[in-house]
Backbone as JSON Lines, residues from 0, in Angstrom:
{"i":0,"aa":"M","n":[-77.33,156.03,37.91],"ca":[-76.58,157.2,38.26],"c":[-77.42,158.52,37.94]}
{"i":1,"aa":"S","n":[-77.83,159.41,38.87],"ca":[-78.53,160.57,38.41],"c":[-77.52,161.59,37.78]}
{"i":2,"aa":"M","n":[-78.0,162.35,36.86],"ca":[-77.27,163.26,36.03],"c":[-77.72,164.73,36.27]}
{"i":3,"aa":"K","n":[-77.01,165.69,36.21],"ca":[-77.17,167.0,36.38],"c":[-76.9,167.82,34.98]}
{"i":4,"aa":"R","n":[-77.86,168.57,34.61],"ca":[-77.74,169.32,33.36],"c":[-76.77,170.47,33.58]}
{"i":5,"aa":"T","n":[-75.98,170.78,32.69],"ca":[-75.21,171.99,32.73],"c":[-74.96,172.44,31.17]}
{"i":6,"aa":"N","n":[-74.56,173.67,31.12],"ca":[-74.37,174.32,29.83],"c":[-72.83,174.78,29.77]}
{"i":7,"aa":"V","n":[-72.27,174.3,28.53],"ca":[-70.85,174.92,28.3],"c":[-70.77,175.53,27.08]}
{"i":8,"aa":"Y","n":[-69.69,176.21,26.73],"ca":[-69.4,176.67,25.51],"c":[-68.24,175.88,25.09]}
{"i":9,"aa":"A","n":[-68.42,175.58,23.72],"ca":[-67.35,174.62,23.05],"c":[-66.93,175.2,21.61]}
{"i":10,"aa":"D","n":[-65.71,174.91,21.45],"ca":[-65.17,175.35,20.03],"c":[-65.99,174.72,18.9]}
{"i":11,"aa":"P","n":[-66.43,175.27,17.84],"ca":[-67.22,174.65,16.79],"c":[-66.46,173.42,16.19]}
{"i":12,"aa":"E","n":[-65.01,173.58,15.94],"ca":[-64.28,172.55,15.56],"c":[-64.4,171.28,16.32]}
{"i":13,"aa":"D","n":[-64.15,171.59,17.79],"ca":[-64.32,170.32,18.67],"c":[-65.58,169.72,18.41]}
{"i":14,"aa":"L","n":[-66.7,170.34,18.43],"ca":[-68.13,169.85,18.35],"c":[-68.17,169.05,17.13]}
{"i":15,"aa":"A","n":[-67.59,169.53,15.96],"ca":[-67.62,168.7,14.67],"c":[-66.93,167.5,14.79]}
{"i":16,"aa":"I","n":[-65.8,167.63,15.5],"ca":[-65.12,166.31,15.75],"c":[-66.06,165.21,16.6]}
{"i":17,"aa":"I","n":[-66.75,165.82,17.7],"ca":[-67.33,164.96,18.48],"c":[-68.54,164.49,17.57]}
{"i":18,"aa":"K","n":[-69.25,165.14,16.96],"ca":[-70.42,164.74,15.99],"c":[-69.96,163.5,15.17]}
{"i":19,"aa":"E","n":[-68.71,163.79,14.44],"ca":[-68.18,162.66,13.51],"c":[-67.94,161.43,14.34]}
{"i":20,"aa":"A","n":[-67.36,161.61,15.55],"ca":[-66.89,160.35,16.3],"c":[-68.19,159.75,16.96]}
{"i":21,"aa":"A","n":[-69.3,160.47,17.2],"ca":[-70.5,159.84,17.72],"c":[-71.19,159.11,16.62]}
{"i":22,"aa":"K","n":[-70.98,159.5,15.42],"ca":[-71.71,158.83,14.18],"c":[-70.88,157.62,14.04]}
{"i":23,"aa":"R","n":[-69.55,157.71,13.9],"ca":[-68.75,156.57,13.61],"c":[-68.82,155.37,14.72]}
{"i":24,"aa":"R","n":[-68.95,155.77,16.07],"ca":[-69.12,154.79,17.08],"c":[-70.53,154.27,17.32]}
{"i":25,"aa":"G","n":[-71.46,155.14,16.84],"ca":[-72.82,154.66,17.22],"c":[-73.25,155.05,18.43]}
{"i":26,"aa":"I","n":[-72.91,156.24,19.11],"ca":[-73.28,156.61,20.4],"c":[-73.57,158.03,20.24]}
{"i":27,"aa":"S","n":[-74.19,158.57,21.35],"ca":[-74.7,160.03,21.26],"c":[-73.45,160.9,21.32]}
{"i":28,"aa":"E","n":[-73.64,162.13,20.86],"ca":[-72.76,163.29,21.17],"c":[-72.6,163.57,22.68]}
{"i":29,"aa":"A","n":[-73.68,163.38,23.39],"ca":[-73.76,163.65,24.81],"c":[-72.92,162.56,25.56]}
{"i":30,"aa":"E","n":[-73.02,161.35,25.01],"ca":[-72.08,160.31,25.68],"c":[-70.58,160.57,25.63]}
{"i":31,"aa":"I","n":[-70.17,161.02,24.43],"ca":[-68.8,161.38,24.28],"c":[-68.34,162.69,24.93]}
{"i":32,"aa":"I","n":[-69.25,163.64,25.23],"ca":[-69.03,164.71,26.0],"c":[-68.86,164.31,27.48]}
{"i":33,"aa":"R","n":[-69.93,163.37,28.05],"ca":[-69.78,162.94,29.4],"c":[-68.57,162.15,29.6]}
{"i":34,"aa":"Q","n":[-68.26,161.32,28.69],"ca":[-66.87,160.61,28.81],"c":[-65.52,161.62,28.98]}
{"i":35,"aa":"G","n":[-65.76,162.68,28.13],"ca":[-64.68,163.77,28.22],"c":[-64.54,164.39,29.49]}
{"i":36,"aa":"I","n":[-65.89,164.67,30.13],"ca":[-65.9,165.34,31.56],"c":[-65.37,164.33,32.45]}
{"i":37,"aa":"H","n":[-65.74,163.23,32.48],"ca":[-65.15,162.32,33.42],"c":[-63.52,162.17,33.24]}
{"i":38,"aa":"L","n":[-63.12,162.2,32.17],"ca":[-61.6,162.03,32.01],"c":[-60.9,163.35,32.65]}
{"i":39,"aa":"A","n":[-61.72,164.39,32.26],"ca":[-60.92,165.79,32.89],"c":[-61.21,165.7,34.47]}
{"i":40,"aa":"A","n":[-62.26,165.4,34.91],"ca":[-62.55,165.21,36.42],"c":[-61.37,164.44,37.07]}
{"i":41,"aa":"M","n":[-61.13,163.26,36.45],"ca":[-60.2,162.23,37.06],"c":[-58.93,162.8,36.85]}
{"i":42,"aa":"A","n":[-58.51,163.38,35.89],"ca":[-57.13,163.87,35.61],"c":[-56.7,164.95,36.62]}
{"i":43,"aa":"N","n":[-57.81,165.74,37.25],"ca":[-57.64,166.86,38.05],"c":[-58.09,166.59,39.57]}
{"i":44,"aa":"R","n":[-58.32,165.31,39.65],"ca":[-58.81,164.88,41.11],"c":[-57.55,164.92,42.04]}
{"i":45,"aa":"V","n":[-57.7,165.29,43.35],"ca":[-56.71,165.18,44.33],"c":[-57.1,164.07,45.18]}
{"i":46,"aa":"W","n":[-56.08,163.01,45.19],"ca":[-56.37,161.86,46.08],"c":[-56.05,162.08,47.46]}
{"i":47,"aa":"D","n":[-56.7,161.39,48.32],"ca":[-56.58,161.48,49.85],"c":[-55.18,161.0,50.2]}
{"i":48,"aa":"E","n":[-54.87,160.0,49.51],"ca":[-53.47,159.22,49.71],"c":[-52.73,159.06,48.54]}
{"i":49,"aa":"P","n":[-51.48,159.06,48.53],"ca":[-50.74,159.01,47.38],"c":[-50.86,157.55,46.76]}
{"i":50,"aa":"L","n":[-50.57,157.54,45.35],"ca":[-50.79,156.14,44.71],"c":[-49.83,155.31,45.23]}
{"i":51,"aa":"F","n":[-48.57,155.65,45.47],"ca":[-47.5,154.78,46.06],"c":[-46.89,155.48,47.24]}
{"i":52,"aa":"S","n":[-47.07,155.02,48.41],"ca":[-46.49,155.67,49.64],"c":[-45.39,154.92,50.33]}
{"i":53,"aa":"R","n":[-45.03,153.69,49.95],"ca":[-43.93,153.04,50.68],"c":[-42.66,153.88,50.37]}
{"i":54,"aa":"T","n":[-41.82,153.65,51.33],"ca":[-40.48,154.31,51.23],"c":[-39.43,153.28,51.47]}
{"i":55,"aa":"F","n":[-38.26,153.41,50.84],"ca":[-37.12,152.42,51.11],"c":[-36.02,153.34,51.58]}
{"i":56,"aa":"S","n":[-35.29,152.6,52.5],"ca":[-34.15,153.21,52.98],"c":[-33.1,153.13,51.99]}
{"i":57,"aa":"G","n":[-32.18,154.26,51.92],"ca":[-31.21,154.23,50.98],"c":[-29.9,155.01,51.35]}
{"i":58,"aa":"P","n":[-28.97,155.3,50.46],"ca":[-27.68,155.95,51.0],"c":[-27.76,157.43,50.99]}
{"i":59,"aa":"G","n":[-28.99,157.91,50.62],"ca":[-28.98,159.55,50.68],"c":[-28.62,160.28,49.51]}
{"i":60,"aa":"R","n":[-28.54,159.6,48.39],"ca":[-28.15,160.18,47.22],"c":[-29.25,159.48,45.96]}
{"i":61,"aa":"T","n":[-29.21,159.99,44.91],"ca":[-30.03,159.49,43.87],"c":[-29.37,158.18,43.49]}
{"i":62,"aa":"L","n":[-30.32,157.08,43.46],"ca":[-29.83,155.89,43.0],"c":[-30.0,155.56,41.58]}
{"i":63,"aa":"G","n":[-29.04,154.71,41.03],"ca":[-29.22,154.32,39.66],"c":[-30.28,153.23,39.37]}
{"i":64,"aa":"K","n":[-30.55,153.07,38.13],"ca":[-31.71,152.27,37.74],"c":[-31.55,150.77,38.54]}
{"i":65,"aa":"D","n":[-30.39,150.13,38.45],"ca":[-30.02,148.85,38.86],"c":[-30.21,148.85,40.55]}
{"i":66,"aa":"E","n":[-29.81,149.94,41.07],"ca":[-29.88,150.12,42.64],"c":[-31.24,150.12,42.99]}
{"i":67,"aa":"V","n":[-32.2,150.89,42.25],"ca":[-33.49,151.0,42.5],"c":[-34.17,149.63,42.29]}
{"i":68,"aa":"R","n":[-34.01,148.99,41.3],"ca":[-34.51,147.53,40.99],"c":[-34.2,146.66,42.23]}
{"i":69,"aa":"D","n":[-32.94,146.7,42.72],"ca":[-32.36,145.75,43.67],"c":[-33.13,146.09,45.02]}
{"i":70,"aa":"A","n":[-33.36,147.5,45.38],"ca":[-33.95,147.96,46.56],"c":[-35.49,147.47,46.67]}
{"i":71,"aa":"V","n":[-36.14,147.55,45.47],"ca":[-37.54,147.15,45.4],"c":[-37.63,145.63,45.54]}
{"i":72,"aa":"A","n":[-36.78,144.89,44.76],"ca":[-36.73,143.39,44.82],"c":[-36.53,142.96,46.38]}
{"i":73,"aa":"D","n":[-35.68,143.62,47.03],"ca":[-35.37,143.26,48.37],"c":[-36.49,143.51,49.25]}
{"i":74,"aa":"A","n":[-37.15,144.63,49.22],"ca":[-38.34,144.91,49.97],"c":[-39.6,143.89,49.63]}
{"i":75,"aa":"V","n":[-39.68,143.52,48.36],"ca":[-40.74,142.54,48.13],"c":[-40.43,141.24,48.59]}
{"i":76,"aa":"Q","n":[-39.05,140.69,48.62],"ca":[-38.72,139.58,49.17],"c":[-38.94,139.45,50.66]}
{"i":77,"aa":"R","n":[-38.69,140.58,51.29],"ca":[-38.8,140.66,52.73],"c":[-40.41,140.58,53.2]}
{"i":78,"aa":"E","n":[-41.17,141.25,52.31],"ca":[-42.65,141.21,52.55],"c":[-43.24,139.79,52.32]}
{"i":79,"aa":"A","n":[-42.74,139.19,51.33],"ca":[-43.12,137.82,51.01],"c":[-42.59,136.66,52.08]}
{"i":80,"aa":"A","n":[-41.58,137.06,52.68],"ca":[-41.18,135.93,53.57],"c":[-41.92,135.59,54.64]}
{"i":81,"aa":"P","n":[-41.9,134.3,55.08],"ca":[-42.87,133.76,56.06],"c":[-42.64,134.53,57.35]}
{"i":82,"aa":"G","n":[-43.8,134.8,58.03],"ca":[-43.67,135.52,59.22],"c":[-43.55,137.17,59.15]}
{"i":83,"aa":"S","n":[-43.64,137.52,57.92],"ca":[-43.45,139.0,57.77],"c":[-44.84,139.62,57.91]}
{"i":84,"aa":"A","n":[-44.87,140.89,58.32],"ca":[-46.05,141.58,58.49],"c":[-46.43,142.09,57.1]}
{"i":85,"aa":"T","n":[-47.89,141.99,56.82],"ca":[-48.44,142.51,55.61],"c":[-49.26,143.73,55.8]}
């Protein structure tokens, strides 16, 4: 993977924590910073599709925990039934 160099300003206390963690883990400070950038990028990513997009028919009101469990279980059984579309 190619990398691109960039400059950032960081709090001295954060840098001290990174330095300590790098020494303890036996990896470079730069690697810890790269991991942090990756986590921040993924946390702020906008996905093209929702993580869970299936919908279930319901009564038009907020369901209770047991009703949600039953609706999901029924949908899973229908999908697993022979001849069902996947």
